[in-house]
Amino acid sequence: MDIIKEIEIKGFKSIENQTLNLGQLNIFIGTNGAGKSNFLEALAMISASAEGGIDYKKLSSRGARLSSPEILRSSFRNVERKNYFELAIKMQDFYYNFKLNTNKESLSYFSEKLLKNNKKIAGRSRAGATLFKESIPKITQNRSIISIIQNYEGSHNNIINKLSEFAIFSPSTPILRGVASDNSFQEPLGLYGGGLAKALTDILNNNSRHELQRFFHLLDWFQSIGVTDQINTDIAPEQSILGNILVTYKDKFMKTNFNDLYAYDVSEGALYILFVLVLLIHENTPDIFAVDNIDNTLNPGLVRELMNQIVDILKKHPEKQVFLTTHNPTALDSIDLFDPNHRLFVVARNEAGKTEFKQIKPPQGTTKEEWEEKYYGLKLSEIWLSGAIGGLPKGF
């Protein structure tokens, strides 16, 4: 599978030095401010570099917060602060590493290295840059070595392109309703909920429309979903409707001559669930992506059921890799800690304020039956709330 297998983060925001082994489905739990979003933004940094260089425009298009360059470097009491941070990933047979200098105004590459099967494809340092062992003209300090590699044929281009499409999605209810704009301009789905009607149209017109039946397993009071450009202005809300089309729903409990609902009529949960499903099944959405706060707007039972659908979709699409953050314990109940494709990480700050990631997994050699016996058959949500795995405020 062309997924990120490992990530190394050194000196980035609250993360001083952490290495994570990743799976296809990765879930991060922890208190507010523990560093979950910092991890996602480290991935956004790597993705931007894969596109050709790290700048605010590329970071914004991936859903990262646009902090001052200096904020990106770790700062801890009684620890010497370096002038750079370092990020690296392993993906299939490839390893990509870079160090980035930061100052008050800009970011610039200190070093880069791209390996395949432990053999260098390209690199840069103070001594210069090389590509396939040949020296190349000096490239600007804010342009990555990847920008040159992309001009050459090779299997590494597929990996790089897949990595460069990574984005962090955080849907907003007004944008999902069609009454506010999504300034991310991401296609086919905006990072904050834009483009849902158009993306849904694509699915309804292709062979993946059967996957939308999952929606009705989650919200069974709807008879159908669709898209319309015939908006009834007599009952439209006071806000301006953006775009020419809207998502529509039919409620099976309403009178058949008055059961059409627009996106601005239905619950925010119905919009959010549809967005997540479209994100997962649309053929042109990123293969590698994150959803920050997957439990957003949802009842705990719906969170659990949505996670069941996500797990099932990922089984059918091994090319996809998903990173989810959550504060809702029921999001964990679909995770199988004995499945090598699933990863659960507890994120916490240590006594020095440094973010640490603890992967929750059964002791080596433990069977699923032995694990269940140890915790008396409790669900992962119940184990989390018991305090046994951490990720809760002190004194909870």
Coordinates of C-alpha atoms in Angstrom, one line a residue:
M1 CA 0.0 0.0 0.0
D2 CA 1.2 3.5 -0.9
I3 CA 0.7 4.9 2.6
I4 CA 2.9 6.7 5.1
K5 CA 4.4 4.0 7.2
E6 CA 6.4 6.2 9.6
I7 CA 6.9 9.8 10.5
E8 CA 9.7 11.5 12.4
I9 CA 9.1 14.9 14.0
K10 CA 11.9 16.9 15.7
G11 CA 11.7 20.4 17.0
F12 CA 8.3 21.2 15.5
K13 CA 6.0 23.3 17.8
S14 CA 5.3 21.2 20.9
I15 CA 6.8 18.0 19.5
E16 CA 10.5 17.8 20.4
N17 CA 11.4 14.3 19.2
Q18 CA 8.8 11.7 18.3
T19 CA 8.6 8.8 15.8
L20 CA 5.3 7.2 15.0
N21 CA 4.6 4.0 13.1
L22 CA 1.4 4.6 11.2
G23 CA -1.4 2.4 9.8
Q24 CA -4.2 2.9 7.3
L25 CA -6.6 4.2 9.9
N26 CA -5.0 6.4 12.6
I27 CA -6.9 7.9 15.5
F28 CA -5.5 10.5 17.9
I29 CA -7.1 11.2 21.3
G30 CA -6.0 13.6 24.1
T31 CA -6.9 16.8 25.9
N32 CA -7.2 20.1 24.2
G33 CA -3.8 21.6 23.4
A34 CA -2.0 18.2 23.8
G35 CA -0.6 18.5 20.2
K36 CA -3.0 16.5 18.0
S37 CA -3.3 19.4 15.5
N38 CA 0.4 20.0 15.6
F39 CA 0.9 16.4 14.3
L40 CA -1.6 17.0 11.4
E41 CA 0.2 20.2 10.5
A42 CA 3.6 18.4 10.4
L43 CA 2.0 16.2 7.7
A44 CA 0.8 19.4 5.9
M45 CA 4.4 20.7 6.0
I46 CA 5.7 17.5 4.4
S47 CA 2.9 17.5 1.8
A48 CA 3.6 21.2 0.9
S49 CA 7.3 20.3 0.5
A50 CA 6.3 17.4 -1.8
E51 CA 4.5 19.9 -4.0
G52 CA 7.6 21.9 -4.4
G53 CA 8.2 24.1 -1.4
I54 CA 6.7 25.3 1.9
D55 CA 4.9 28.6 1.8
Y56 CA 1.8 30.1 3.4
K57 CA -0.4 29.5 0.3
K58 CA 0.4 25.8 0.2
L59 CA -0.1 25.4 3.9
S60 CA -3.4 27.3 3.8
S61 CA -4.6 25.0 1.0
R62 CA -4.0 22.0 3.2
G63 CA -5.8 23.4 6.2
A64 CA -2.8 24.3 8.4
R65 CA -2.9 27.2 10.8
L66 CA -0.8 30.1 9.4
S67 CA 1.5 30.9 12.3
S68 CA 4.6 33.0 12.3
P69 CA 7.6 31.0 11.0
E70 CA 9.3 31.3 14.3
I71 CA 6.3 29.7 16.1
L72 CA 7.0 26.5 14.1
R73 CA 10.2 25.8 16.0
S74 CA 10.0 24.2 19.4
S75 CA 10.6 26.4 22.4
F76 CA 11.0 24.8 25.9
R77 CA 12.5 26.1 29.1
N78 CA 16.1 25.0 29.8
V79 CA 16.4 23.5 26.3
E80 CA 18.7 25.1 23.7
R81 CA 16.5 26.2 20.8
K82 CA 17.7 25.1 17.4
N83 CA 17.4 27.3 14.3
Y84 CA 15.5 24.6 12.4
F85 CA 12.9 21.8 12.7
E86 CA 13.2 18.4 11.1
L87 CA 10.5 16.2 9.5
A88 CA 10.8 12.8 7.7
I89 CA 8.5 10.1 6.4
K90 CA 8.9 6.5 5.2
M91 CA 6.4 5.6 2.4
Q92 CA 6.6 2.4 0.5
D93 CA 10.3 2.0 -0.4
F94 CA 11.0 5.8 0.0
Y95 CA 12.4 7.9 2.7
Y96 CA 12.1 11.7 2.6
N97 CA 13.8 14.0 5.2
F98 CA 14.3 17.7 5.4
K99 CA 15.4 20.4 7.9
L100 CA 13.8 23.8 7.6
N101 CA 15.3 27.0 8.9
T102 CA 12.9 29.6 10.3
N103 CA 13.2 33.3 11.2
K104 CA 10.7 36.0 11.8
E105 CA 9.8 36.4 8.1
S106 CA 10.6 33.3 6.1
L107 CA 11.2 29.5 5.8
S108 CA 14.2 28.1 4.0
Y109 CA 15.7 24.6 3.5
F110 CA 18.8 23.7 5.4
S111 CA 19.0 20.2 4.0
E112 CA 16.9 17.6 2.2
K113 CA 17.3 13.9 1.3
L114 CA 15.2 11.5 -0.8
L115 CA 16.1 7.8 -0.7
K116 CA 14.6 4.7 -2.4
N117 CA 15.6 1.3 -1.0
N118 CA 18.2 3.2 1.1
K119 CA 19.9 4.6 -2.1
K120 CA 19.9 8.4 -2.5
I121 CA 17.8 9.8 -5.4
A122 CA 18.4 13.4 -4.5
G123 CA 19.6 15.7 -1.8
R124 CA 20.8 19.1 -0.8
S125 CA 23.1 20.5 1.9
R126 CA 25.4 23.4 2.3
A127 CA 27.8 21.7 -0.2
G128 CA 25.1 21.9 -2.9
A129 CA 22.4 19.7 -4.4
T130 CA 22.5 16.4 -6.3
L131 CA 20.1 14.4 -8.4
F132 CA 20.9 10.8 -9.3
K133 CA 24.5 11.4 -8.1
E134 CA 24.9 14.3 -10.5
S135 CA 25.4 17.9 -9.3
I136 CA 22.6 20.3 -10.2
P137 CA 22.5 24.1 -10.3
K138 CA 21.8 25.6 -7.0
I139 CA 18.1 26.0 -6.3
T140 CA 16.5 28.7 -4.2
Q141 CA 16.3 28.1 -0.5
N142 CA 12.5 28.2 -0.4
R143 CA 12.1 25.6 -3.2
S144 CA 12.3 21.9 -2.4
I145 CA 14.4 19.3 -4.2
I146 CA 11.2 17.6 -5.0
S147 CA 10.3 20.3 -7.5
I148 CA 13.2 19.2 -9.7
I149 CA 12.5 15.4 -9.2
Q150 CA 9.0 15.9 -10.6
N151 CA 10.5 16.7 -14.0
Y152 CA 11.9 13.1 -14.3
E153 CA 10.0 9.9 -15.0
G154 CA 9.9 7.3 -12.2
S155 CA 7.7 5.5 -9.7
H156 CA 8.7 8.1 -7.1
N157 CA 6.4 10.6 -8.9
N158 CA 3.3 8.6 -8.1
I159 CA 4.2 8.6 -4.4
I160 CA 5.1 12.2 -4.4
N161 CA 1.9 13.2 -6.1
K162 CA -0.2 11.2 -3.6
L163 CA 1.6 12.8 -0.7
S164 CA 1.3 16.3 -2.1
E165 CA -2.6 16.0 -2.1
F166 CA -2.8 15.6 1.7
A167 CA -5.2 18.0 3.4
I168 CA -6.9 18.5 6.8
F169 CA -10.7 18.8 6.6
S170 CA -12.7 20.6 9.2
P171 CA -16.3 21.1 7.9
S172 CA -18.2 24.1 9.1
T173 CA -22.1 24.0 9.3
P174 CA -22.8 27.4 7.5
I175 CA -20.6 26.3 4.6
L176 CA -22.2 22.9 4.4
R177 CA -25.6 24.6 4.4
G178 CA -24.6 26.7 1.4
V179 CA -24.9 30.1 3.2
A180 CA -21.2 30.8 3.7
S181 CA -18.3 30.5 1.4
D182 CA -15.3 28.1 1.6
N183 CA -12.2 30.1 0.9
S184 CA -10.0 27.0 0.7
F185 CA -10.9 26.6 -3.0
Q186 CA -10.1 22.9 -2.7
E187 CA -11.6 20.6 -5.3
P188 CA -13.8 18.5 -5.4
L189 CA -14.5 19.2 -1.7
G190 CA -13.5 22.3 0.2
L191 CA -11.6 21.9 3.4
Y192 CA -14.5 23.5 5.4
G193 CA -17.5 21.9 3.6
G194 CA -17.6 23.7 0.2
G195 CA -18.5 21.9 -3.0
L196 CA -20.6 19.2 -1.3
A197 CA -23.5 19.5 -3.8
K198 CA -21.2 19.3 -6.9
A199 CA -19.2 16.4 -5.4
L200 CA -22.4 14.6 -4.6
T201 CA -23.5 15.1 -8.2
D202 CA -20.3 13.4 -9.4
I203 CA -21.0 10.4 -7.2
L204 CA -24.7 10.1 -8.3
N205 CA -23.5 10.1 -11.9
N206 CA -20.9 7.3 -11.5
N207 CA -20.5 3.8 -10.3
S208 CA -19.9 4.6 -6.7
R209 CA -23.4 5.9 -6.0
H210 CA -24.3 2.6 -4.3
E211 CA -21.9 3.6 -1.5
L212 CA -24.3 6.3 -0.5
Q213 CA -26.6 3.7 0.9
R214 CA -24.4 3.9 4.0
F215 CA -26.0 7.3 4.7
F216 CA -29.4 5.7 5.1
H217 CA -28.0 3.1 7.5
L218 CA -26.9 6.0 9.7
L219 CA -29.9 8.3 9.3
D220 CA -32.9 6.1 8.4
W221 CA -35.6 8.8 8.5
F222 CA -34.4 10.1 5.1
Q223 CA -35.9 8.5 2.0
S224 CA -33.4 9.9 -0.5
I225 CA -30.7 12.5 -1.1
G226 CA -29.9 14.4 -4.2
V227 CA -29.0 17.8 -5.7
T228 CA -31.2 20.5 -7.2
D229 CA -30.9 23.9 -8.9
Q230 CA -34.6 24.6 -8.4
I231 CA -34.5 26.5 -5.1
N232 CA -37.9 27.6 -3.7
T233 CA -37.3 31.3 -3.0
D234 CA -40.5 31.5 -1.0
I235 CA -39.1 29.4 1.8
A236 CA -35.4 30.1 1.4
P237 CA -33.6 31.5 4.4
E238 CA -32.8 35.2 4.8
Q239 CA -29.1 34.4 4.1
S240 CA -28.0 34.4 0.5
I241 CA -27.6 31.0 -1.0
L242 CA -24.1 30.6 -2.6
G243 CA -23.8 28.7 -5.8
N244 CA -26.3 27.4 -8.2
I245 CA -27.1 24.0 -6.7
L246 CA -27.9 22.7 -3.2
V247 CA -28.0 19.3 -1.6
T248 CA -31.6 18.1 -1.1
Y249 CA -33.2 15.4 1.2
K250 CA -36.5 13.7 1.2
D251 CA -37.9 12.9 4.7
K252 CA -39.9 9.7 4.6
F253 CA -42.1 10.7 7.5
M254 CA -43.4 14.0 6.0
K255 CA -46.3 14.3 3.6
T256 CA -45.3 13.2 0.1
N257 CA -46.3 16.5 -1.5
F258 CA -44.2 18.4 1.1
N259 CA -41.2 16.3 2.1
D260 CA -38.4 18.1 0.2
L261 CA -35.7 19.6 2.4
Y262 CA -32.7 21.7 1.4
A263 CA -29.3 21.7 3.0
Y264 CA -30.3 24.7 5.1
D265 CA -33.3 22.8 6.5
V266 CA -31.7 19.6 7.8
S267 CA -29.7 18.9 10.9
E268 CA -26.0 19.7 10.9
G269 CA -25.3 16.1 11.6
A270 CA -27.0 15.0 8.4
L271 CA -24.8 17.4 6.4
Y272 CA -21.6 16.4 8.3
I273 CA -22.1 12.6 7.8
L274 CA -22.8 13.1 4.1
F275 CA -19.7 15.2 3.7
V276 CA -17.5 12.6 5.4
L277 CA -18.9 9.8 3.2
V278 CA -18.5 11.8 0.0
L279 CA -14.9 12.6 1.1
L280 CA -14.2 8.9 1.4
I281 CA -15.8 7.6 -1.7
H282 CA -15.4 10.4 -4.3
E283 CA -12.7 9.3 -6.8
N284 CA -10.9 12.6 -6.9
T285 CA -10.6 13.4 -3.2
P286 CA -7.2 12.9 -1.6
D287 CA -6.1 9.3 -0.9
I288 CA -4.3 10.6 2.2
F289 CA -6.2 13.0 4.4
A290 CA -7.2 14.1 7.9
V291 CA -10.4 15.1 9.5
D292 CA -10.0 17.2 12.6
N293 CA -12.6 16.3 15.2
I294 CA -14.4 13.5 13.4
D295 CA -17.1 13.6 16.2
N296 CA -18.1 17.2 15.3
T297 CA -21.8 17.9 15.6
L298 CA -22.7 14.2 16.1
N299 CA -24.6 12.2 18.8
P300 CA -22.2 9.6 20.5
G301 CA -24.2 6.8 18.9
L302 CA -23.8 8.3 15.4
V303 CA -20.1 8.8 16.0
R304 CA -19.8 5.1 16.6
E305 CA -21.8 4.1 13.6
L306 CA -20.0 6.6 11.3
M307 CA -16.7 5.1 12.4
N308 CA -18.0 1.6 11.6
Q309 CA -18.7 2.9 8.0
I310 CA -15.3 4.5 7.8
V311 CA -13.6 1.2 8.8
D312 CA -15.6 -0.7 6.2
I313 CA -14.9 1.7 3.4
L314 CA -11.2 1.6 4.2
K315 CA -11.2 -2.2 3.9
K316 CA -12.4 -1.8 0.3
H317 CA -9.9 1.0 -0.5
P318 CA -6.4 0.0 0.7
E319 CA -5.0 2.9 -1.2
K320 CA -6.5 5.3 1.3
Q321 CA -5.0 6.5 4.5
V322 CA -6.9 8.5 7.1
F323 CA -5.9 10.5 10.2
L324 CA -8.7 11.4 12.6
T325 CA -8.7 13.4 15.9
T326 CA -11.5 13.0 18.4
H327 CA -12.7 13.9 21.8
N328 CA -15.6 11.5 21.8
P329 CA -14.9 8.1 23.4
T330 CA -17.4 6.2 21.1
A331 CA -15.2 6.9 18.1
L332 CA -12.8 4.3 19.5
D333 CA -15.3 1.4 19.5
S334 CA -14.7 0.5 15.8
I335 CA -11.0 0.2 16.2
D336 CA -9.5 -3.3 16.3
L337 CA -6.2 -3.1 18.1
F338 CA -5.3 -6.5 16.7
D339 CA -5.7 -5.2 13.1
P340 CA -2.3 -4.1 11.8
N341 CA -4.0 -1.4 9.7
H342 CA -5.5 0.3 12.8
R343 CA -3.5 2.7 15.1
L344 CA -4.7 4.4 18.2
F345 CA -2.5 7.1 19.7
V346 CA -2.9 8.9 23.0
V347 CA -1.4 12.4 22.8
A348 CA -0.3 14.2 25.9
R349 CA 2.2 16.8 27.2
N350 CA 4.8 15.5 29.6
E351 CA 6.1 17.5 32.7
A352 CA 8.3 19.6 30.5
G353 CA 5.4 20.5 28.2
K354 CA 6.6 18.3 25.3
T355 CA 4.1 16.4 23.2
E356 CA 4.4 12.6 23.4
F357 CA 2.5 10.0 21.4
K358 CA 1.7 6.6 23.0
Q359 CA 0.4 3.9 20.7
I360 CA -2.2 1.8 22.5
K361 CA -1.7 -1.8 21.6
P362 CA -2.0 -5.1 23.4
P363 CA 1.2 -6.6 25.0
Q364 CA 3.1 -8.8 22.5
G365 CA 1.8 -12.3 22.4
T366 CA -1.6 -11.3 23.9
T367 CA -4.7 -12.7 22.1
K368 CA -7.9 -10.8 21.6
E369 CA -9.6 -13.1 24.1
E370 CA -6.9 -12.4 26.8
W371 CA -7.2 -8.6 26.1
E372 CA -11.0 -8.7 26.6
E373 CA -10.6 -10.8 29.7
K374 CA -8.1 -8.3 31.2
Y375 CA -10.6 -5.5 30.7
Y376 CA -13.7 -7.6 31.5
G377 CA -15.0 -7.2 27.9
L378 CA -15.1 -3.4 28.1
K379 CA -15.3 -1.3 24.9
L380 CA -12.4 0.9 24.1
S381 CA -14.6 3.9 24.9
E382 CA -15.1 2.6 28.4
I383 CA -11.5 1.8 28.8
W384 CA -10.6 5.3 27.8
L385 CA -13.1 6.9 30.3
S386 CA -11.8 4.6 33.0
G387 CA -8.4 6.4 32.8
A388 CA -6.5 3.2 31.9
I389 CA -5.0 4.5 28.7
G390 CA -4.6 8.2 29.5
G391 CA -5.7 11.1 27.3
L392 CA -7.9 12.7 30.0
P393 CA -7.5 15.9 32.0
K394 CA -5.7 15.5 35.3
G395 CA -8.0 14.7 38.2
F396 CA -10.6 13.2 35.9

